[in-house]
Structures are given as structure tokens and as C-alpha cells.
CSV table of C-alpha atoms and ligand atoms in Angstrom, one decimal:
chain,number,residue,atom,x,y,z
A,1,MET,CA,-31.0,6.5,-2.9
A,2,LEU,CA,-28.3,5.2,-0.6
A,3,THR,CA,-27.8,8.6,0.9
A,4,ALA,CA,-31.5,9.0,1.6
A,5,LEU,CA,-31.6,5.5,3.1
A,6,ALA,CA,-28.6,6.1,5.3
A,7,ASP,CA,-30.7,8.6,7.3
A,8,GLY,CA,-33.6,6.0,7.6
A,9,PRO,CA,-35.9,4.6,8.5
A,10,VAL,CA,-37.7,6.2,5.5
A,11,THR,CA,-40.9,5.1,3.9
A,12,GLY,CA,-41.4,4.4,0.2
A,13,PRO,CA,-43.7,7.4,-0.4
A,14,VAL,CA,-41.2,9.8,1.3
A,15,LEU,CA,-38.3,8.4,-0.7
A,16,ALA,CA,-40.4,8.8,-3.9
A,17,ASP,CA,-41.2,12.3,-3.0
A,18,ASP,CA,-37.6,13.3,-2.0
A,19,LEU,CA,-36.0,11.7,-5.1
A,20,ASP,CA,-38.8,12.8,-7.4
A,21,VAL,CA,-39.5,9.3,-8.8
A,22,SER,CA,-42.4,7.0,-8.7
A,23,ARG,CA,-43.0,4.5,-5.8
A,24,ALA,CA,-42.5,1.7,-8.3
A,25,ALA,CA,-39.1,3.1,-9.2
A,26,VAL,CA,-38.2,3.3,-5.5
A,27,TRP,CA,-39.1,-0.4,-5.1
A,28,LYS,CA,-37.1,-1.3,-8.2
A,29,HIS,CA,-34.0,0.5,-6.8
A,30,VAL,CA,-34.3,-1.1,-3.4
A,31,GLU,CA,-34.5,-4.5,-5.1
A,32,ALA,CA,-31.4,-3.7,-7.3
A,33,LEU,CA,-29.4,-2.6,-4.2
A,34,ARG,CA,-30.5,-5.8,-2.4
A,35,GLU,CA,-29.2,-7.8,-5.4
A,36,GLU,CA,-25.9,-6.0,-5.0
A,37,GLY,CA,-25.7,-7.2,-1.4
A,38,PHE,CA,-27.0,-4.2,0.5
A,39,VAL,CA,-29.2,-5.4,3.4
A,40,ILE,CA,-32.3,-3.2,3.4
A,41,GLU,CA,-34.9,-4.0,6.0
A,42,ASP,CA,-38.5,-3.0,5.6
A,43,ALA,CA,-39.7,-2.5,9.2
A,44,GLY,CA,-43.1,-1.0,9.7
A,45,GLU,CA,-41.8,2.6,9.9
A,46,GLY,CA,-39.9,2.3,6.5
A,47,TYR,CA,-36.7,1.1,4.9
A,48,VAL,CA,-33.6,0.8,7.0
A,49,LEU,CA,-30.1,0.3,5.5
A,50,GLU,CA,-28.7,-2.5,7.8
A,51,SER,CA,-25.4,-3.2,6.1
A,52,ILE,CA,-23.4,-2.7,2.9
A,53,PRO,CA,-21.7,-5.4,0.8
A,54,GLU,CA,-17.9,-6.0,1.2
A,55,PHE,CA,-17.3,-4.9,-2.4
A,56,GLY,CA,-19.2,-3.8,-5.5
A,57,ALA,CA,-19.7,-0.7,-7.6
A,58,ALA,CA,-22.4,0.9,-5.4
A,59,ALA,CA,-20.5,-0.2,-2.3
A,60,VAL,CA,-17.4,1.7,-3.4
A,61,GLU,CA,-19.4,4.8,-4.5
A,62,TYR,CA,-21.3,4.8,-1.2
A,63,GLY,CA,-19.5,7.1,1.2
A,64,LEU,CA,-16.8,7.9,-1.3
A,65,ASP,CA,-15.5,11.5,-0.9
A,66,ALA,CA,-14.4,11.9,-4.6
A,67,PRO,CA,-16.5,12.3,-7.7
A,68,PHE,CA,-15.9,9.0,-9.4
A,69,GLU,CA,-18.5,6.7,-10.9
A,70,VAL,CA,-17.5,3.0,-10.6
A,71,GLU,CA,-17.9,0.3,-13.2
A,72,LEU,CA,-17.2,-3.1,-11.7
A,73,HIS,CA,-16.4,-6.3,-13.6
A,74,GLU,CA,-16.1,-9.8,-12.1
A,75,SER,CA,-13.5,-10.7,-14.6
A,76,ILE,CA,-12.1,-8.7,-17.5
A,77,ASP,CA,-9.0,-8.9,-19.8
A,78,SER,CA,-7.6,-5.5,-18.6
A,79,THR,CA,-9.3,-2.6,-16.8
A,80,ASN,CA,-7.0,-0.2,-18.7
A,81,ALA,CA,-8.3,-1.6,-22.1
A,82,ARG,CA,-11.9,-1.1,-21.0
A,83,ALA,CA,-11.0,2.4,-19.6
A,84,ARG,CA,-9.5,3.4,-22.9
A,85,GLU,CA,-12.7,2.4,-24.7
A,86,LEU,CA,-14.7,4.6,-22.3
A,87,ALA,CA,-12.2,7.4,-22.7
A,88,VAL,CA,-12.5,7.3,-26.5
A,89,ASP,CA,-16.3,7.5,-26.0
A,90,GLY,CA,-15.9,10.7,-24.0
A,91,ALA,CA,-16.2,9.4,-20.4
A,92,SER,CA,-14.7,11.3,-17.5
A,93,ASP,CA,-14.1,10.5,-13.8
A,94,VAL,CA,-15.1,6.9,-14.3
A,95,VAL,CA,-13.2,4.1,-12.5
A,96,VAL,CA,-13.2,0.7,-14.1
A,97,VAL,CA,-12.6,-2.0,-11.4
A,98,ALA,CA,-12.2,-5.7,-11.8
A,99,GLU,CA,-12.2,-8.6,-9.3
A,100,ARG,CA,-9.5,-10.2,-11.4
A,101,GLN,CA,-7.9,-9.7,-14.8
A,102,THR,CA,-7.1,-12.3,-17.4
A,103,GLY,CA,-4.8,-10.0,-19.5
A,104,GLY,CA,-3.5,-7.5,-17.0
A,105,ARG,CA,-0.7,-5.4,-18.4
A,106,GLY,CA,2.4,-3.6,-17.1
A,107,ARG,CA,4.5,-1.2,-19.1
A,108,LEU,CA,6.0,-2.3,-22.4
A,109,GLU,CA,3.3,-5.0,-22.8
A,110,ARG,CA,4.6,-6.9,-19.7
A,111,GLU,CA,2.2,-9.1,-17.8
A,112,TRP,CA,0.5,-8.0,-14.6
A,113,SER,CA,-0.6,-11.0,-12.4
A,114,SER,CA,-4.1,-10.3,-11.3
A,115,PRO,CA,-5.6,-13.0,-9.1
A,116,PRO,CA,-8.8,-12.5,-7.1
A,117,GLY,CA,-8.3,-10.4,-3.9
A,118,GLY,CA,-6.2,-7.7,-5.5
A,119,VAL,CA,-7.3,-4.2,-6.4
A,120,TYR,CA,-7.4,-3.6,-10.2
A,121,ALA,CA,-8.6,-0.1,-11.1
A,122,SER,CA,-8.3,2.2,-14.0
A,123,LEU,CA,-9.3,5.9,-13.8
A,124,VAL,CA,-10.5,7.8,-16.8
A,125,LEU,CA,-9.6,11.4,-16.5
A,126,ARG,CA,-9.9,14.5,-18.8
A,127,PRO,CA,-7.6,17.0,-17.1
A,128,GLU,CA,-7.1,20.4,-18.6
A,129,VAL,CA,-3.3,20.2,-18.8
A,130,PRO,CA,-0.7,19.9,-21.5
A,131,PRO,CA,0.5,16.4,-22.4
A,132,ALA,CA,3.9,17.0,-20.9
A,133,SER,CA,2.2,17.1,-17.4
A,134,ALA,CA,0.7,13.6,-17.7
A,135,PRO,CA,3.5,11.8,-15.8
A,136,ALA,CA,2.4,13.7,-12.7
A,137,PHE,CA,-0.7,11.5,-12.6
A,138,THR,CA,1.5,8.4,-12.4
A,139,LEU,CA,3.4,9.9,-9.5
A,140,ALA,CA,0.1,11.0,-7.8
A,141,ALA,CA,-1.3,7.4,-8.1
A,142,ALA,CA,1.9,6.0,-6.5
A,143,VAL,CA,1.6,8.4,-3.6
A,144,ALA,CA,-2.1,7.6,-3.1
A,145,VAL,CA,-1.4,3.8,-3.1
A,146,ALA,CA,1.6,4.2,-0.7
A,147,ASP,CA,-0.5,6.2,1.7
A,148,ALA,CA,-3.4,3.7,1.6
A,149,ALA,CA,-0.9,0.9,2.2
A,150,ARG,CA,0.6,2.7,5.1
A,151,ASP,CA,-2.9,3.2,6.6
A,152,ALA,CA,-3.3,-0.6,6.2
A,153,GLY,CA,-0.1,-1.1,8.3
A,154,VAL,CA,2.4,-1.7,5.6
A,155,ASP,CA,5.8,0.1,5.4
A,156,ALA,CA,5.3,1.2,1.7
A,157,VAL,CA,7.8,3.3,-0.3
A,158,ILE,CA,7.9,4.4,-3.9
A,159,LYS,CA,10.5,3.4,-6.5
A,160,TRP,CA,10.8,5.8,-9.4
A,161,PRO,CA,8.6,6.1,-11.3
A,162,ASN,CA,5.7,3.8,-10.7
A,163,ASP,CA,6.4,1.0,-8.3
A,164,VAL,CA,5.2,0.8,-4.7
A,165,LEU,CA,7.5,-1.4,-2.7
A,166,ALA,CA,7.4,-2.8,0.8
A,167,ALA,CA,10.3,-3.8,3.0
A,168,THR,CA,10.4,-7.5,3.7
A,169,ASP,CA,13.0,-9.8,5.4
A,170,ASP,CA,14.7,-10.3,2.1
A,171,GLY,CA,14.7,-6.9,0.7
A,172,GLU,CA,12.2,-4.7,-1.0
A,173,ARG,CA,9.4,-6.3,-2.9
A,174,LYS,CA,6.8,-5.0,-5.3
A,175,LEU,CA,3.4,-4.3,-3.8
A,176,ALA,CA,1.7,-2.3,-6.6
A,177,GLY,CA,2.3,-0.8,-10.0
A,178,VAL,CA,0.8,2.0,-12.1
A,179,LEU,CA,0.3,2.1,-15.8
A,180,THR,CA,-0.6,5.5,-17.3
A,181,GLU,CA,-1.8,5.8,-20.9
A,182,MET,CA,-3.0,9.0,-22.6
A,183,GLU,CA,-4.1,10.6,-25.8
A,184,GLY,CA,-3.5,14.3,-26.5
A,185,GLU,CA,-3.0,17.1,-29.0
A,186,ALA,CA,0.0,19.4,-29.1
A,187,ASP,CA,-1.1,21.6,-26.2
A,188,ARG,CA,-3.8,19.6,-24.4
A,189,VAL,CA,-4.5,16.2,-23.1
A,190,SER,CA,-7.7,14.6,-24.4
A,191,TRP,CA,-7.8,11.8,-21.8
A,192,VAL,CA,-5.6,10.0,-19.4
A,193,VAL,CA,-6.1,6.5,-18.1
A,194,VAL,CA,-4.3,5.7,-14.8
A,195,GLY,CA,-4.3,2.0,-14.1
A,196,ILE,CA,-3.5,0.8,-10.6
A,197,GLY,CA,-2.8,-2.8,-9.6
A,198,VAL,CA,-2.3,-3.6,-5.9
A,199,ASN,CA,-1.6,-7.0,-4.3
A,200,LEU,CA,-4.0,-6.6,-1.4
A,201,ASP,CA,-5.8,-9.8,-0.1
A,202,VAL,CA,-3.6,-12.0,-2.2
A,203,ASP,CA,-1.4,-15.0,-1.3
A,204,GLY,CA,2.2,-14.3,-2.4
A,205,VAL,CA,2.5,-17.7,-4.0
A,206,SER,CA,0.2,-16.6,-6.8
A,207,LEU,CA,2.4,-13.7,-7.6
A,208,PRO,CA,5.8,-13.3,-9.2
A,209,GLU,CA,8.9,-14.0,-7.1
A,210,THR,CA,9.7,-10.3,-6.7
A,211,ALA,CA,6.3,-9.4,-5.4
A,212,THR,CA,4.6,-9.2,-2.0
A,213,SER,CA,1.1,-8.5,-0.8
A,214,VAL,CA,-0.6,-6.5,2.0
A,215,ARG,CA,-2.0,-9.8,3.3
A,216,ASP,CA,1.5,-11.5,3.3
A,217,LEU,CA,2.9,-8.5,5.2
A,218,GLY,CA,0.3,-8.8,7.9
A,219,GLY,CA,-1.7,-5.7,6.9
A,220,SER,CA,-5.4,-5.7,7.0
A,221,VAL,CA,-8.0,-3.7,5.1
A,222,SER,CA,-11.0,-4.4,2.9
A,223,ARG,CA,-10.8,-3.8,-0.9
A,224,ARG,CA,-13.6,-1.3,-0.5
A,225,ASP,CA,-11.8,0.8,2.2
A,226,PHE,CA,-8.5,0.6,0.3
A,227,LEU,CA,-9.9,1.6,-3.0
A,228,GLN,CA,-11.8,4.5,-1.5
A,229,ALA,CA,-8.7,5.7,0.3
A,230,VAL,CA,-6.7,5.6,-3.0
A,231,LEU,CA,-9.4,7.4,-4.9
A,232,GLU,CA,-9.8,10.1,-2.3
A,233,ARG,CA,-6.1,10.8,-2.0
A,234,PHE,CA,-5.6,10.7,-5.7
A,235,ASP,CA,-8.5,13.2,-6.2
A,236,ASP,CA,-6.8,15.6,-3.7
A,237,LEU,CA,-3.5,15.4,-5.5
A,238,ARG,CA,-4.8,15.8,-9.1
A,239,ARG,CA,-6.6,19.0,-8.1
A,240,ASP,CA,-3.2,20.5,-7.1
A,241,LEU,CA,-0.6,18.9,-9.4
A,242,ASN,CA,2.1,21.1,-7.8
A,243,SER,CA,1.7,19.1,-4.6
A,244,VAL,CA,2.5,15.8,-6.2
A,245,VAL,CA,6.3,15.9,-6.5
A,246,PRO,CA,6.9,17.1,-2.9
A,247,ALA,CA,4.6,14.3,-1.6
A,248,TRP,CA,6.3,11.8,-3.9
A,249,ARG,CA,9.8,12.9,-2.6
A,250,GLU,CA,8.8,12.2,1.0
A,251,ARG,CA,7.8,8.7,0.2
A,252,THR,CA,10.5,7.5,-2.2
A,253,THR,CA,13.3,5.2,-1.7
A,254,THR,CA,15.1,6.0,-5.0
A,255,LEU,CA,16.6,9.4,-4.2
A,256,GLY,CA,20.1,9.2,-2.8
A,257,ARG,CA,20.7,5.8,-4.3
A,258,ASP,CA,22.9,4.5,-7.1
A,259,VAL,CA,20.6,3.6,-10.0
A,260,ARG,CA,20.8,2.1,-13.4
A,261,VAL,CA,18.0,3.4,-15.6
A,262,GLU,CA,17.2,1.7,-19.0
A,263,ILE,CA,15.8,4.3,-21.4
A,264,PRO,CA,14.8,3.8,-25.0
A,265,GLY,CA,18.2,3.4,-26.8
A,266,GLY,CA,20.5,3.4,-23.8
A,267,VAL,CA,21.3,3.2,-20.1
A,268,VAL,CA,21.9,6.0,-17.6
A,269,GLU,CA,23.9,5.1,-14.5
A,270,GLY,CA,24.7,7.2,-11.4
A,271,ARG,CA,23.3,8.7,-8.2
A,272,ALA,CA,19.6,9.6,-8.2
A,273,VAL,CA,19.5,13.1,-6.7
A,274,ASP,CA,16.0,14.5,-7.3
A,275,VAL,CA,12.7,14.4,-9.2
A,276,GLU,CA,11.5,17.4,-11.1
A,277,PHE,CA,7.9,18.1,-12.2
A,278,PRO,CA,6.2,16.3,-13.9
A,279,GLY,CA,8.3,13.3,-12.8
A,280,SER,CA,11.7,13.3,-14.4
A,281,LEU,CA,14.5,11.7,-12.4
A,282,LEU,CA,17.8,13.6,-12.1
A,283,VAL,CA,20.8,11.3,-12.2
A,284,GLU,CA,24.3,12.5,-11.4
A,285,THR,CA,26.6,10.6,-13.8
A,286,ASP,CA,30.3,10.8,-14.5
A,287,ASP,CA,29.3,13.2,-17.4
A,288,GLY,CA,27.2,15.5,-15.4
A,289,THR,CA,23.5,15.5,-14.3
A,290,VAL,CA,21.1,13.9,-16.7
A,291,GLY,CA,17.2,14.2,-16.6
A,292,VAL,CA,15.4,11.0,-17.4
A,293,ALA,CA,11.7,11.3,-18.3
A,294,ALA,CA,10.8,7.6,-18.4
A,295,GLY,CA,12.6,4.2,-18.1
A,296,ASP,CA,13.1,1.1,-16.0
A,297,CYS,CA,15.0,1.9,-12.9
A,298,GLU,CA,17.1,-0.6,-10.9
A,299,HIS,CA,18.4,0.3,-7.4
A,300,LEU,CA,22.0,-0.9,-7.5
A,301,ARG,CA,22.6,-1.4,-3.8
A,302,PRO,CA,20.2,-2.4,-1.0
A,303,ARG,CA,19.4,0.5,1.3
B,1,BT5,C1,3.6,-1.9,-13.7
B,1,BT5,O1,4.3,-2.3,-14.9
B,1,BT5,O2,4.1,-2.0,-12.6
B,1,BT5,C2,2.2,-1.4,-14.0
B,1,BT5,C3,1.2,-2.4,-13.5
B,1,BT5,C4,-0.2,-1.8,-13.7
B,1,BT5,C5,-1.3,-2.9,-13.5
B,1,BT5,C6,-2.6,-2.3,-13.5
B,1,BT5,S1,-3.9,-3.4,-12.9
B,1,BT5,C7,-5.1,-2.4,-13.4
B,1,BT5,C8,-4.7,-1.8,-14.8
B,1,BT5,N1,-5.1,-2.7,-15.8
B,1,BT5,C9,-4.0,-3.2,-16.5
B,1,BT5,O3,-4.0,-4.1,-17.4
B,1,BT5,N2,-2.9,-2.7,-15.9
B,1,BT5,C10,-3.2,-1.8,-14.8
B,1,BT5,P1,5.9,-2.6,-14.9
B,1,BT5,O4,6.6,-1.6,-14.2
B,1,BT5,O5,6.1,-2.8,-16.3
B,1,BT5,O6,6.0,-3.9,-14.1
B,1,BT5,C11,5.6,-5.2,-14.6
B,1,BT5,C12,6.5,-6.3,-14.0
B,1,BT5,O7,6.1,-6.4,-12.6
B,1,BT5,C13,6.3,-7.6,-14.6
B,1,BT5,O8,7.2,-7.8,-15.6
B,1,BT5,C14,6.6,-8.6,-13.4
B,1,BT5,O9,8.0,-8.7,-13.2
B,1,BT5,C15,6.1,-7.8,-12.2
B,1,BT5,N3,4.7,-8.2,-11.8
B,1,BT5,C16,3.8,-8.7,-12.5
B,1,BT5,N4,2.6,-8.9,-11.8
B,1,BT5,C17,2.9,-8.4,-10.6
B,1,BT5,C18,2.2,-8.3,-9.4
B,1,BT5,N5,0.9,-8.6,-9.3
B,1,BT5,N6,2.8,-7.8,-8.3
B,1,BT5,C19,4.1,-7.4,-8.4
B,1,BT5,N7,4.9,-7.5,-9.5
B,1,BT5,C20,4.3,-8.0,-10.6
């Protein structure tokens, strides 16, 4: 409907004919779009799309060069929780988006502050890959967010594995995080949910001490444009998983630094030297090089 309107003016009967629906259905859809904030004028020669809303499910889908369907919530506990429900029901290529979250989560059940103005989105994917490849989606999301933040004028870098940081006067602060969850069988993933939280048009005072936002850093971009950029970049990367690690390497601030990584049941300390597919960090320790699949990473010295 929107695509047809974009080429307007176009009359109701022509729309009905083109879309193979009744004229009453055309009118209903026009009304529904108006309710979502689209300004659709009805000048004598037909409908004209005058402007699109700042944010919304249809607004994000409109002009999006990636095959995702958007489900928008004004407020929700966690977009990842909702995305998991959809995943279990068989959904694919759906993005659950919320204006704010009341129970946003980080890894290990940590809290994710989710005030209005941020971007909170969870992608439901059904990739045909083995479960061992799933971490590559986390890295791909971090690359996509870092690139969108750079386009918005922020000097964004990635900290292994899932943090997007930005340089500020007093060191690097966290701008975004990614939480990936999945279910799979021995040789194949059933679904992956990639949850992305970005501090976009948010005042830093409503965020944890260690955080920053695109707004606080002087960057400027609408949530719609930002989310579209992330989805499009992520879509490119997921179609070619081998391109993820090289892109990640170019944007990371972790490699070459001394790190301390907390892993289940211990700590690995040393120099971070590389990342290997699908996302393991190689750390040079006193006892040789160790590969770390997942953990909490601390940079020991400022760059
Ligand atoms: C993450 O966890 O960084 C993953 C965050 C994923 C959030 C998204 S939002 C959409 C989707 N729905 C969800 O419910 N979650 C996902 P982790 O590495 O564990 O970092 C969590 C830590 O970051 C917290 O313990 C805080 O210290 C800090 N933190 C919390 N909220 C923050 C924020 N808005 N900005 C920066 N840091 C934050």
C-alpha cells in the first residue's frame, strides 16, 4: 500500500485494482495508516503520501532494504522475551521493537536500563547453521550498531564480545549492548534471538554511570533511520557469516590490549591478540594462548 502510494497521486479504484483488494479495503488501509501517523492527502486526483511518522512499525518497514517485519510495542517487559515467544511459535525475520522496556535484560540476568528515546529491538532469525556458529550473530549485531553510530557522528568501537563503546572525555563508555539467545539441536539451530539495546535519544542521567548516549555525544539521527541502518547492515552480514569477523576486527578496541576475562569457573588474563570465527577471543597468557568462547571482558589499561 505504502509503496503504491509513494508513486502517487493514485486514486482509490486504481489502488484497489493494483493491489487486488476492494475499494472498501483500500479506504480501511488508508485510515489505518493515518492512525499510525502517515499523512495521506486526498486531493482530487487521488491519494498522496505527504509525510511519514517519526517512528512506528509501518514507518520502520517503509523504505527498509531488508526483509524484516516489525512488531512495535509502546512498553513491554523485554523485547527478547517477546521475541522468544514468537520464535517458539515458528516466526522468522520478525523484529520486536519497544519504545521502552520495564524489564530489559543484559547477560546473566543483569538489568538493561531502557528509558524512552532508546532503541530496543530483538530480531527473530532461523538461520541454517550449526549452533556453534551462533556467536557470529552477536558480533554481526555489534558491527551493525557501531556502523550506524558512526554514521550518526559518534566515534564508536566494539569491546569483545558484545559492547559498543564510545570515547568520551573520561574514557570509554557503553553506548549499546547485544544479548543473543538461541535454541538448537545437535547439528542445527532452531532459532536465534538477537536483542539490541542502544542509547540513542536518551539523556545520560537516566543511564548507569558507565554509559553514554548518542544524544550526549552530540550525534543526531532519528530512531527510524538508526534502526533501519542497523537492520540493513545486519542483514548483509548474516548472509555472509564469513565477513563478520574481519569487519568486527576493524572496529574493535579489544585487540592488542591487556584484558581480564571472567569465564564460568575462572579468570583468563593476558594480551588479547585475535578473534576467531565464530567469535572466540584469543588471549596470550603466561601459560600460552587460550581461546575464550564467552565471558565478561575488562580492558586493564586505557588505550
Ligand atoms: C548487554 O548485557 O550489554 C546486553 C544488553 C541487551 C539489551 C537489549 S535491549 C533489547 C533486548 N531486550 C532485552 O531485554 N535485552 C536486549 P551485559 O553485557 O550483561 O551488560 C549489562 C550491564 O550494562 C549492566 O549490568 C549495567 O552495568 C550496564 N547497563 C545497563 N543498562 C545500560 C544502558 N542502557 N547503557 C549502557 N550500559 C547499561
